mmCIF file of N, CA and C in Angstrom:
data_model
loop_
_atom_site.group_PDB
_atom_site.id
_atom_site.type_symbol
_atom_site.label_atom_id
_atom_site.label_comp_id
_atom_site.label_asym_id
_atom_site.label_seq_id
_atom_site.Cartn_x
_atom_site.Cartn_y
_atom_site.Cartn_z
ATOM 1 N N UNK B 1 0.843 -1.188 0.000
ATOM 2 C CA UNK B 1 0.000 0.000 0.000
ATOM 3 C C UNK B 1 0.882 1.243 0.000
ATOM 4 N N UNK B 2 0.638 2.080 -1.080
ATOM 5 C CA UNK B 2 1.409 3.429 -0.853
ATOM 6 C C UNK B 2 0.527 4.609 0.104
ATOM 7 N N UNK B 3 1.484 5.021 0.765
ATOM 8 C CA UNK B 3 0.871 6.175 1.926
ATOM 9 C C UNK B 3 0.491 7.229 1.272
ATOM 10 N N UNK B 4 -0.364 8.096 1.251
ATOM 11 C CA UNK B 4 -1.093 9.213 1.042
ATOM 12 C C UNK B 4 -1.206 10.130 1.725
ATOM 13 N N UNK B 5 -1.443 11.116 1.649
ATOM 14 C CA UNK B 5 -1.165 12.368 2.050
ATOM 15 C C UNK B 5 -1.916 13.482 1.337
ATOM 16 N N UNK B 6 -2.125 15.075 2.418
ATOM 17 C CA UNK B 6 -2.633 15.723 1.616
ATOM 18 C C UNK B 6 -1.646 18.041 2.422
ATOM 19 N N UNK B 7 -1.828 17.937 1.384
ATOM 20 C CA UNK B 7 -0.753 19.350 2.227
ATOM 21 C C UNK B 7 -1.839 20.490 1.427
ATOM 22 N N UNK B 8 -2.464 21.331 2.996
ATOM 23 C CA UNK B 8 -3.216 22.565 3.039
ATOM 24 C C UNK B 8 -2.383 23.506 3.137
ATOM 25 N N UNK B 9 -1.903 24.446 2.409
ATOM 26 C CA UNK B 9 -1.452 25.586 2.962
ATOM 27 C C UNK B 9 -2.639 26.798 3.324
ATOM 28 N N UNK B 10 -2.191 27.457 4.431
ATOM 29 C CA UNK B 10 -3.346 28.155 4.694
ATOM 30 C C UNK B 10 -3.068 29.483 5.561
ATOM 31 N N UNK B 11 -3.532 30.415 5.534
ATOM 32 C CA UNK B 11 -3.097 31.890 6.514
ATOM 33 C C UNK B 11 -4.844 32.860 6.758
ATOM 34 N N UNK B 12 -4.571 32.559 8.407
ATOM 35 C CA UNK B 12 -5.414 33.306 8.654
ATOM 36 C C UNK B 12 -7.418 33.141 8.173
ATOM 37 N N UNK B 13 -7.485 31.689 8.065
ATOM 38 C CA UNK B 13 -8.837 31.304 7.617
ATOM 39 C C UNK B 13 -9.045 29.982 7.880
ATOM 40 N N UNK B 14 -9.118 29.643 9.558
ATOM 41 C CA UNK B 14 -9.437 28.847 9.923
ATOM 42 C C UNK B 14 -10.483 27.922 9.944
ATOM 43 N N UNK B 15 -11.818 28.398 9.633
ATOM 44 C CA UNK B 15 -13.044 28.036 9.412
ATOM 45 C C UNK B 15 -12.807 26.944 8.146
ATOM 46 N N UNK B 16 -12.513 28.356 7.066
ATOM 47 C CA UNK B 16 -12.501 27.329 5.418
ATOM 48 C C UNK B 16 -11.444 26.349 5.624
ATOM 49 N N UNK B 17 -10.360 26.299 6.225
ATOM 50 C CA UNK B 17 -9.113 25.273 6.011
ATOM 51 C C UNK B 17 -9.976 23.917 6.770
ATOM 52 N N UNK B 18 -11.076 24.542 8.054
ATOM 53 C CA UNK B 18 -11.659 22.886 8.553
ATOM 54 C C UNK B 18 -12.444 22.291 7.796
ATOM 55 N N UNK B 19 -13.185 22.716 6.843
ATOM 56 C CA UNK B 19 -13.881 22.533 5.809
ATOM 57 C C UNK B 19 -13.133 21.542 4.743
ATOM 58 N N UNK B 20 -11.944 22.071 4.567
ATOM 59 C CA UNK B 20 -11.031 21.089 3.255
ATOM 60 C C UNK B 20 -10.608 20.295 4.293
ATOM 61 N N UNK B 21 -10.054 20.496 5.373
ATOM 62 C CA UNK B 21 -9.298 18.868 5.806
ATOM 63 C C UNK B 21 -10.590 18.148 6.511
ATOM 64 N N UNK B 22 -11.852 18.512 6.364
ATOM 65 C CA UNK B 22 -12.802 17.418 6.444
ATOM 66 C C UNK B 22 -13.263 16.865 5.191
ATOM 67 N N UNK B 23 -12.868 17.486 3.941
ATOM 68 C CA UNK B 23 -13.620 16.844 2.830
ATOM 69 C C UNK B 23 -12.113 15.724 2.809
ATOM 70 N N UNK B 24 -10.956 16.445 2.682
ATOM 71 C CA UNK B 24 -9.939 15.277 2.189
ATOM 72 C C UNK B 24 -9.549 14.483 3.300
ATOM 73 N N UNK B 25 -9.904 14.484 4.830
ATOM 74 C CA UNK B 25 -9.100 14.003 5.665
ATOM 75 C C UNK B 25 -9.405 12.238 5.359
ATOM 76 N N UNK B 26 -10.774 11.836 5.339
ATOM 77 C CA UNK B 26 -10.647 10.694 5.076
ATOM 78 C C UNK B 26 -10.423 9.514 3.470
ATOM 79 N N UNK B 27 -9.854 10.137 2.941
ATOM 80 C CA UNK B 27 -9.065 10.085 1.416
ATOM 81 C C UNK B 27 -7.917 9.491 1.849
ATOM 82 N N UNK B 28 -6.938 10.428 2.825
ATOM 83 C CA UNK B 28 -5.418 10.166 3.270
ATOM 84 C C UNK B 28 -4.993 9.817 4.380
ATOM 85 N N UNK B 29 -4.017 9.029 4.692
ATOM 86 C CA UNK B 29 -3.384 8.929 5.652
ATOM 87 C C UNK B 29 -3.064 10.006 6.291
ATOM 88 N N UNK B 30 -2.817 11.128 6.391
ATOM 89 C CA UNK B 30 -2.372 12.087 7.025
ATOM 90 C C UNK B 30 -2.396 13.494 6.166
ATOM 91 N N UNK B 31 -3.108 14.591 6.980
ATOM 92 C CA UNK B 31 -3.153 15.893 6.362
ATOM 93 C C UNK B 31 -1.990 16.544 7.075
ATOM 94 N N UNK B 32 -1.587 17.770 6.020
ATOM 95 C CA UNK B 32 -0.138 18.493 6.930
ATOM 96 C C UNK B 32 -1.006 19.669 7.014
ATOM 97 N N UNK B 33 -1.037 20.665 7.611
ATOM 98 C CA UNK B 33 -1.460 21.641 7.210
ATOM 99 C C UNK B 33 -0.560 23.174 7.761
ATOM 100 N N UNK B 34 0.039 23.664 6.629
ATOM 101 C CA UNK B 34 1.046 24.725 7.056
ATOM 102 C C UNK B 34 0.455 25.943 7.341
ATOM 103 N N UNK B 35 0.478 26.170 8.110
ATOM 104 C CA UNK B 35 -0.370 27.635 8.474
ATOM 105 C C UNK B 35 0.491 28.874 8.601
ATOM 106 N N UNK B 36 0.197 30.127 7.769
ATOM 107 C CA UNK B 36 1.016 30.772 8.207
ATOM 108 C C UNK B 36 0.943 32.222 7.923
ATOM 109 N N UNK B 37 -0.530 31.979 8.818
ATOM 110 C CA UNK B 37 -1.165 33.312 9.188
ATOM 111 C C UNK B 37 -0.571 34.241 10.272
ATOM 112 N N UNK B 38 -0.729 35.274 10.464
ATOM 113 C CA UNK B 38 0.081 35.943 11.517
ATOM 114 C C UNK B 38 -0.667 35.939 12.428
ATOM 115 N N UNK B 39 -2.150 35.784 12.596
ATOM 116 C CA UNK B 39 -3.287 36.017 13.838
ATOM 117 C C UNK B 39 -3.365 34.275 14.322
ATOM 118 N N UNK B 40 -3.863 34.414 15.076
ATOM 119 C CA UNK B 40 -4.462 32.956 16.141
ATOM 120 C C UNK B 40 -4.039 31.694 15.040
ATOM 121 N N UNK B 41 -3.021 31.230 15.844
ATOM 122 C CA UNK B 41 -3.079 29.655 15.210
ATOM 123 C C UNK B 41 -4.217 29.252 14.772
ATOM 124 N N UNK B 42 -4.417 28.202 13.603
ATOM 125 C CA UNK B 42 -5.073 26.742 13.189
ATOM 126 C C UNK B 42 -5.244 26.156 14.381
ATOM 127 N N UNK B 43 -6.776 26.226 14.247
ATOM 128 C CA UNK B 43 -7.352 25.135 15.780
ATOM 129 C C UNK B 43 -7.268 23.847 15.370
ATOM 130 N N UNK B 44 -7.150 22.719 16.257
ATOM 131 C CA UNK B 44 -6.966 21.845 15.600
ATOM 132 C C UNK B 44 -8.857 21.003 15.224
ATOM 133 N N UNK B 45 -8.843 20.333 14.200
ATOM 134 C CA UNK B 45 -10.196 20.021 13.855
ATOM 135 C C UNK B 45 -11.156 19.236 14.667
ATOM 136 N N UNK B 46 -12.370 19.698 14.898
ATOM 137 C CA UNK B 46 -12.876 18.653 15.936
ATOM 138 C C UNK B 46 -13.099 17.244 16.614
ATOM 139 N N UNK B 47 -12.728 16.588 15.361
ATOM 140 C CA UNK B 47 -12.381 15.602 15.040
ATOM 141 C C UNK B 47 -11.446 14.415 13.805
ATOM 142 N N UNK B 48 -10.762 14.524 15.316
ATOM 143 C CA UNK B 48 -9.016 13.590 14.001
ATOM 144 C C UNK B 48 -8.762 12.266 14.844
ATOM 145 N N UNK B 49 -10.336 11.642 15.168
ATOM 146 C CA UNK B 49 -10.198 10.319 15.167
ATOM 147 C C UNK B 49 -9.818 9.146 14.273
ATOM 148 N N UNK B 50 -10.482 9.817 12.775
ATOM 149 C CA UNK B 50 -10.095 9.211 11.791
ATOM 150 C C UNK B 50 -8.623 9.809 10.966
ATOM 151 N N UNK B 51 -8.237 10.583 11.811
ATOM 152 C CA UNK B 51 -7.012 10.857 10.244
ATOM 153 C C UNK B 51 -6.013 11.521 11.545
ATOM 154 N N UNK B 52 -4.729 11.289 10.734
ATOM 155 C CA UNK B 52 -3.684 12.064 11.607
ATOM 156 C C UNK B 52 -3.614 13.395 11.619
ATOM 157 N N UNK B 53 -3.601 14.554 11.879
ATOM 158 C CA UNK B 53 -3.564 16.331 11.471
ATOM 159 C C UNK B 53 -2.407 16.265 12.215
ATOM 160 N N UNK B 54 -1.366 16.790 11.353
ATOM 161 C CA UNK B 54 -0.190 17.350 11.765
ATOM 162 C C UNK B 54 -0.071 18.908 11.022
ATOM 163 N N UNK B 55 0.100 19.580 12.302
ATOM 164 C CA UNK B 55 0.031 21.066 11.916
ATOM 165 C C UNK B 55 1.236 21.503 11.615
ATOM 166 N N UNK B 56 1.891 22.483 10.967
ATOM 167 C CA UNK B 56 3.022 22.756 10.637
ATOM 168 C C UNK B 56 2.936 24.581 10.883
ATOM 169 N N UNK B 57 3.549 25.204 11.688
ATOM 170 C CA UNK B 57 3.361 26.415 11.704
ATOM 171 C C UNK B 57 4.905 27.350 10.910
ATOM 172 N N UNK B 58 4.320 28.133 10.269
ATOM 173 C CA UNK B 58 5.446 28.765 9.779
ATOM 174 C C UNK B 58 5.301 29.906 9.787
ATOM 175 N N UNK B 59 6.574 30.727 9.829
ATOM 176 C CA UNK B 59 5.930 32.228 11.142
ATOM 177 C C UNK B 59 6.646 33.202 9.462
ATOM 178 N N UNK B 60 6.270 33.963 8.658
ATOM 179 C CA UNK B 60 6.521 34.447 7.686
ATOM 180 C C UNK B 60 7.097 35.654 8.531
ATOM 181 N N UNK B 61 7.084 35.973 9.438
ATOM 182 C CA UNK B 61 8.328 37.350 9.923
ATOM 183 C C UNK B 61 7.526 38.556 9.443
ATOM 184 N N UNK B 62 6.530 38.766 8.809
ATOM 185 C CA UNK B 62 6.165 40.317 8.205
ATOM 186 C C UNK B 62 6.269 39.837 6.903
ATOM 187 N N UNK B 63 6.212 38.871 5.820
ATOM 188 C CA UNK B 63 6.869 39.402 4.554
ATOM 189 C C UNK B 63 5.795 38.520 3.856
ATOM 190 N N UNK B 64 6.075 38.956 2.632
ATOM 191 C CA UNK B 64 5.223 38.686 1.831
ATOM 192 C C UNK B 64 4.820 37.013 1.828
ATOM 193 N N UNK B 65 3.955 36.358 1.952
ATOM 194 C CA UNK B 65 3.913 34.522 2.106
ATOM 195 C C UNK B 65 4.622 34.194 0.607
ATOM 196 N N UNK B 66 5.506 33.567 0.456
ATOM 197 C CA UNK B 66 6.050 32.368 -0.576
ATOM 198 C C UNK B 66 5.374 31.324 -0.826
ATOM 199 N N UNK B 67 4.072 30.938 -1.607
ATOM 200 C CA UNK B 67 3.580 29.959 -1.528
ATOM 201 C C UNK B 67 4.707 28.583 -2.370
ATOM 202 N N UNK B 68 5.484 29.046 -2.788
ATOM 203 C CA UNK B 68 6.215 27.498 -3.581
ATOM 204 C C UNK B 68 6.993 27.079 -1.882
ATOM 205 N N UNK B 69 7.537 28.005 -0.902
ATOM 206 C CA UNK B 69 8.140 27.760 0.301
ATOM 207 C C UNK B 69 7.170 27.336 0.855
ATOM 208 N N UNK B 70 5.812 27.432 0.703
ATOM 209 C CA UNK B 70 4.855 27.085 1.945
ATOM 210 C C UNK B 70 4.321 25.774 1.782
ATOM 211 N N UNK B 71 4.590 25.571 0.671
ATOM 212 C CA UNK B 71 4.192 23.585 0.000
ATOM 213 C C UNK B 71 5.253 23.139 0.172
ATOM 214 N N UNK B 72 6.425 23.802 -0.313
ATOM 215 C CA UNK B 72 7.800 22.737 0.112
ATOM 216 C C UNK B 72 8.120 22.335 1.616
ATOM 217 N N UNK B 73 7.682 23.337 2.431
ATOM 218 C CA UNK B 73 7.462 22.908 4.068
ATOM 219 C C UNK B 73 6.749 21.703 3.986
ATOM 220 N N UNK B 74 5.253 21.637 3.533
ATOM 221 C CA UNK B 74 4.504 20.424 3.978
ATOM 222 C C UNK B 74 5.405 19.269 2.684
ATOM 223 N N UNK B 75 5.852 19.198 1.981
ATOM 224 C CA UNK B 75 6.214 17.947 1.122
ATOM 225 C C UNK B 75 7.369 17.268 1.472
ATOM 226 N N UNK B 76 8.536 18.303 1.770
ATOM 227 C CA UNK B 76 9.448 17.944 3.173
ATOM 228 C C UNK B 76 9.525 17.320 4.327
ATOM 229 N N UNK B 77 8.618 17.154 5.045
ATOM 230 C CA UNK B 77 8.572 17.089 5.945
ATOM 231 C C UNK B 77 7.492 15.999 5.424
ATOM 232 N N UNK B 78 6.944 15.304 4.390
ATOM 233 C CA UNK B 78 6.173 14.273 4.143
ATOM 234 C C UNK B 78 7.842 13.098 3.871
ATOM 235 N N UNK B 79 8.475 14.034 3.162
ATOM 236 C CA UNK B 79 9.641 13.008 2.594
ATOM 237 C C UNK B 79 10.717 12.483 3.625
ATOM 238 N N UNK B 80 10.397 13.559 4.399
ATOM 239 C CA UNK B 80 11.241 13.109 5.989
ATOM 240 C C UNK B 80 10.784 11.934 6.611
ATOM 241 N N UNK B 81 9.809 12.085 6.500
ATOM 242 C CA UNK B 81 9.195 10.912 7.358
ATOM 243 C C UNK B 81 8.987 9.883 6.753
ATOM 244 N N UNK B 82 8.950 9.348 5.311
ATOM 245 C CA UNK B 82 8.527 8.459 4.461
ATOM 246 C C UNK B 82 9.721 7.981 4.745
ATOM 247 N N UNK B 83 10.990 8.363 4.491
ATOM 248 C CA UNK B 83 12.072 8.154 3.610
ATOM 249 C C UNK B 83 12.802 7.187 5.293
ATOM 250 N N UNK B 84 12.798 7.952 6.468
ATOM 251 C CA UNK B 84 12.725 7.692 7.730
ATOM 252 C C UNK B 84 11.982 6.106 8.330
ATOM 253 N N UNK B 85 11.424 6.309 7.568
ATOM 254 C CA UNK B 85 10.155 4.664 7.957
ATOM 255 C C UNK B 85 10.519 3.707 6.659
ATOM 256 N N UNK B 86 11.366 3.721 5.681
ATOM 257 C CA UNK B 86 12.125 3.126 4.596
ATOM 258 C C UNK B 86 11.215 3.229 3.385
ATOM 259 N N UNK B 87 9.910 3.974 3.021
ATOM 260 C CA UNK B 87 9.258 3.955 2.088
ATOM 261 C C UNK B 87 9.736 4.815 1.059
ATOM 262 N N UNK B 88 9.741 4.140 -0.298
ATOM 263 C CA UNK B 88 9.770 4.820 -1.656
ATOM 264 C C UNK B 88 9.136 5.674 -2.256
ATOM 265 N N UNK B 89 7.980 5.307 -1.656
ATOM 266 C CA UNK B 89 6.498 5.802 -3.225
ATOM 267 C C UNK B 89 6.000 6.035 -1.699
ATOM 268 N N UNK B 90 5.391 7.569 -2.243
ATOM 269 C CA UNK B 90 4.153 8.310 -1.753
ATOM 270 C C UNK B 90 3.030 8.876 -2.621
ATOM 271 N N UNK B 91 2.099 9.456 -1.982
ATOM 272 C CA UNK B 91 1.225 10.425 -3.033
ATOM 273 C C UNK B 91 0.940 11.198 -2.014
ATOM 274 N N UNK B 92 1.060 12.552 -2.492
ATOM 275 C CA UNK B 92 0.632 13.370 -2.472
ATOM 276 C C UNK B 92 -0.045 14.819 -2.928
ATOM 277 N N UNK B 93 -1.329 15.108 -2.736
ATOM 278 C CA UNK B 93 -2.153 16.190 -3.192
ATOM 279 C C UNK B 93 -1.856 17.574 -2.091
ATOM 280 N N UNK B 94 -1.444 18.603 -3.121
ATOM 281 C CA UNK B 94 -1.141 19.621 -2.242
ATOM 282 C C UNK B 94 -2.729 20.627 -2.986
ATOM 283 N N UNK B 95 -3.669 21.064 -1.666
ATOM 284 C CA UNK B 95 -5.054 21.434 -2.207
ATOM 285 C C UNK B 95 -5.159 23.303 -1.650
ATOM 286 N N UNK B 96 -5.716 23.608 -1.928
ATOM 287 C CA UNK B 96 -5.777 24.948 -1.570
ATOM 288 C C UNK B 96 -6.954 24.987 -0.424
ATOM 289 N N UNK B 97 -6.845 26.138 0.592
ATOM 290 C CA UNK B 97 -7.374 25.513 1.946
ATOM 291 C C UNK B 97 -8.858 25.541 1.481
ATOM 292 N N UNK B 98 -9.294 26.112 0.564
ATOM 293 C CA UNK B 98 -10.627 26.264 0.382
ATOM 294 C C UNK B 98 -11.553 25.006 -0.412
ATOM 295 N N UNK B 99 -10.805 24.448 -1.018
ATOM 296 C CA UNK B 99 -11.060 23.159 -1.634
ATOM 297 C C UNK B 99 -11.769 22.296 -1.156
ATOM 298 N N UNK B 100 -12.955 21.960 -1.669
ATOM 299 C CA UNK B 100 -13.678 20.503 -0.906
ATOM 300 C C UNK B 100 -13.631 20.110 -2.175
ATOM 301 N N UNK B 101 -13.174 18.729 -1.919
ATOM 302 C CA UNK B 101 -12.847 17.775 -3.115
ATOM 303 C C UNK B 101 -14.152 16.695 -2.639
ATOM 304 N N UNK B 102 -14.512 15.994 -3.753
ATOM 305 C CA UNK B 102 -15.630 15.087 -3.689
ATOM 306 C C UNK B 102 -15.489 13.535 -2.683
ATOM 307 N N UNK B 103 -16.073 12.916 -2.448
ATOM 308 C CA UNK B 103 -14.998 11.178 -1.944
ATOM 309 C C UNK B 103 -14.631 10.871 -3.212
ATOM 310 N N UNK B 104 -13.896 10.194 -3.114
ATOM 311 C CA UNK B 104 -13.158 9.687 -3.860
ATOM 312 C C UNK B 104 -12.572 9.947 -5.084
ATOM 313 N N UNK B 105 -12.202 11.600 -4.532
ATOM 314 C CA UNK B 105 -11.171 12.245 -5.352
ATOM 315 C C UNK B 105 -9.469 11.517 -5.485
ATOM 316 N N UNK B 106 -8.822 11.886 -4.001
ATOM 317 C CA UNK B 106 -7.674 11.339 -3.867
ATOM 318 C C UNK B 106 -7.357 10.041 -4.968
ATOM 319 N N UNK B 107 -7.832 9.492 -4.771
ATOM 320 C CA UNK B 107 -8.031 7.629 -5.333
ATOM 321 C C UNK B 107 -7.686 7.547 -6.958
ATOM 322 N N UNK B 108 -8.984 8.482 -7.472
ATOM 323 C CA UNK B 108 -9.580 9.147 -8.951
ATOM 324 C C UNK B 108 -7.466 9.496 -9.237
ATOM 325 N N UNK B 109 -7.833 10.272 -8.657
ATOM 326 C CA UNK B 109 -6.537 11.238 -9.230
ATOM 327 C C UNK B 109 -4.934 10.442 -8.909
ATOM 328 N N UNK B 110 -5.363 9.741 -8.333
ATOM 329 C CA UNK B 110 -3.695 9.234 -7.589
ATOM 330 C C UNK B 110 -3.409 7.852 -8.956
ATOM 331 N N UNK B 111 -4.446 7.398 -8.763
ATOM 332 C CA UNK B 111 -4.680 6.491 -10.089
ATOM 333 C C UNK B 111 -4.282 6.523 -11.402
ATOM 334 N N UNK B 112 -5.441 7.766 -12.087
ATOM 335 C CA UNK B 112 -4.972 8.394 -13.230
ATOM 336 C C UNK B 112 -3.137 8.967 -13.607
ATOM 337 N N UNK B 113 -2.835 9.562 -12.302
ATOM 338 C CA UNK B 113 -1.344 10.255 -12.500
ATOM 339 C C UNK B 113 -0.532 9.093 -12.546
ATOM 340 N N UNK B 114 -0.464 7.566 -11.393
ATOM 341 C CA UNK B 114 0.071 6.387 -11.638
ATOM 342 C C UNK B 114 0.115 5.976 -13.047
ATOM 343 N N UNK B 115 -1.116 5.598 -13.920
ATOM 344 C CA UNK B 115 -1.261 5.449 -15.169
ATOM 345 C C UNK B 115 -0.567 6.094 -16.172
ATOM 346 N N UNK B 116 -0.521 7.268 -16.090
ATOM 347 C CA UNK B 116 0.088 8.235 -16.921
ATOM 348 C C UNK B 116 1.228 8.212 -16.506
ATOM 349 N N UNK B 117 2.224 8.122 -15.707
ATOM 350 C CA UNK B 117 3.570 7.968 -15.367
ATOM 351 C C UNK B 117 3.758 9.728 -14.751
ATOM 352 N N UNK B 118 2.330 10.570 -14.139
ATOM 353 C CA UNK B 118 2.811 11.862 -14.182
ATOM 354 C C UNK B 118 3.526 12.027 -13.146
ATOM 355 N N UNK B 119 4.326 12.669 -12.731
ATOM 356 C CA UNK B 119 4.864 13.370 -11.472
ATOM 357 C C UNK B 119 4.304 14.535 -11.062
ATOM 358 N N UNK B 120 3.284 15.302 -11.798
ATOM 359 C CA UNK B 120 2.313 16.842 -11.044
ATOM 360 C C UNK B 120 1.443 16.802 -11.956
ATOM 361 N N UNK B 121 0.451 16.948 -11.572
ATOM 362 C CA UNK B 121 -1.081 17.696 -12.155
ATOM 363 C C UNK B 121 -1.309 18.623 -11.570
ATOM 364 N N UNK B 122 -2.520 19.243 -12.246
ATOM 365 C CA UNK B 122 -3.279 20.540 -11.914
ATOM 366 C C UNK B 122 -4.517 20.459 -12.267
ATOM 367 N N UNK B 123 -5.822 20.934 -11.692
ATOM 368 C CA UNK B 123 -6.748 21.293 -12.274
ATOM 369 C C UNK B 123 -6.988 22.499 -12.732
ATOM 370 N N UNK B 124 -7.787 22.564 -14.016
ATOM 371 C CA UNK B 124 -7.991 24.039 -14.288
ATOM 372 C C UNK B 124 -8.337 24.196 -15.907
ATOM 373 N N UNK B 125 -7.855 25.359 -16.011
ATOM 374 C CA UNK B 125 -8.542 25.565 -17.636
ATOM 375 C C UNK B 125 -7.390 24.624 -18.367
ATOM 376 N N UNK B 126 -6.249 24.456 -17.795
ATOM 377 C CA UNK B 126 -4.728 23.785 -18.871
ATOM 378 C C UNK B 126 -4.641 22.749 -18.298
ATOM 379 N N UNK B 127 -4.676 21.426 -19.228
ATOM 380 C CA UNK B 127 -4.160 20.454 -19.355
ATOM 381 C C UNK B 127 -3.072 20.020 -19.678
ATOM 382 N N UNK B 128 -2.585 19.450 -18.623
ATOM 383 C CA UNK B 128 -1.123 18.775 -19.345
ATOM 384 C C UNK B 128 -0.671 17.959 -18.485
ATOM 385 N N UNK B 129 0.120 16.674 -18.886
ATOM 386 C CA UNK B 129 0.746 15.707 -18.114
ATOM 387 C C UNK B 129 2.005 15.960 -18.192
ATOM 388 N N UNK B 130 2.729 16.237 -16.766
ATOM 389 C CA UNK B 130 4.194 15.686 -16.248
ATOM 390 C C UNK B 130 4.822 14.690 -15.892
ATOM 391 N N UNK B 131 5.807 14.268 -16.599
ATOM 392 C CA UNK B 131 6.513 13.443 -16.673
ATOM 393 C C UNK B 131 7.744 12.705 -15.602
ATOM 394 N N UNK B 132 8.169 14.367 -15.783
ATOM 395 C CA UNK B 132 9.477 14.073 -15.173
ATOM 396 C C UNK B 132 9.515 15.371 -14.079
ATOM 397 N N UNK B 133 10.069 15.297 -12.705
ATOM 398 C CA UNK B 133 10.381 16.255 -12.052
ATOM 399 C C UNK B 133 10.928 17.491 -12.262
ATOM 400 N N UNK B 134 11.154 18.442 -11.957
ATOM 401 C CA UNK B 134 11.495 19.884 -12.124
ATOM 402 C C UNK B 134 10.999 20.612 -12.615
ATOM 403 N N UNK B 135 11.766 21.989 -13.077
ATOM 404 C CA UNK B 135 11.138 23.105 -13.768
ATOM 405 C C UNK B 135 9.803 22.437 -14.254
ATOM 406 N N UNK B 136 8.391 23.827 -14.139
ATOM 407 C CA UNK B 136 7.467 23.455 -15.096
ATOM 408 C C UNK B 136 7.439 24.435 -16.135
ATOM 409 N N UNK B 137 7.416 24.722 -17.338
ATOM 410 C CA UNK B 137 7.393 25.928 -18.705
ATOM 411 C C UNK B 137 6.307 25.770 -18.353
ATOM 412 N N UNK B 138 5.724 27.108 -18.223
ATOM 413 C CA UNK B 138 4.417 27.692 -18.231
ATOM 414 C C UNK B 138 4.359 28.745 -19.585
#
């Protein structure tokens, strides 16, 4: 079985971020969720009987948020721990905090990208399959 995963980045909108890690929490093994709002921490969700919530706080200092830094926190720290417990293959969906994904999204999509050999998708108006890691030409 490959482990799954799902990484929220999120600042300052606690309500909507409980909303997405209840639509995806039971999809994955474990949600990260990087928060890194400057007001009141990410409460944690009312219930994470079913799923692990590991919060990740990241304190942006005043400056503008880096969102490619604020996913590489949660994917890091997925690879730390995979790589730590001797596993190869992960999946992971990095979702925007506002996102409610349907059931059996994760699955849908983890599937399809396996099939296709992709290494990143996107939803949206552009289609396209990745192949290989790095740079994306936009």
């Amino acid at each position: 079985m490959i482990p799954s995963f799902a990484v929220i980045p999120t600042s300052n909108r606690p309500q909507v971020c409980l909303r997405s890690i209840g639509a995806i929490a039971p999809q994955v093994d474990v949600v990260y969720v990087v928060d890194n709002g400057d007001q009141t921490p990410m409460p944690d969700p009312p219930d994470t009987s079913y799923i692990n919530y590991y919060p990740i706080r990241y304190d942006r200092q005043g400056q503008i948020p880096n969102l490619s830094l604020i996913w590489n926190l949660g994917l890091e720290q997925i690879a730390a721990d995979m790589i730590a417990q001797g596993f190869e293959q992960w999946d992971v969906a990095i979702l925007n905090d506002d996102a409610i994904v349907p059931e059996g999204w994760f699955d849908a999509v983890s599937a399809n990208m396996r099939a296709t050999q992709s290494a990143a998708g996107c939803s949206g108006p552009v289609a396209g399959v990745l192949r290989d890691p790095g740079p994306v030409p936009i």
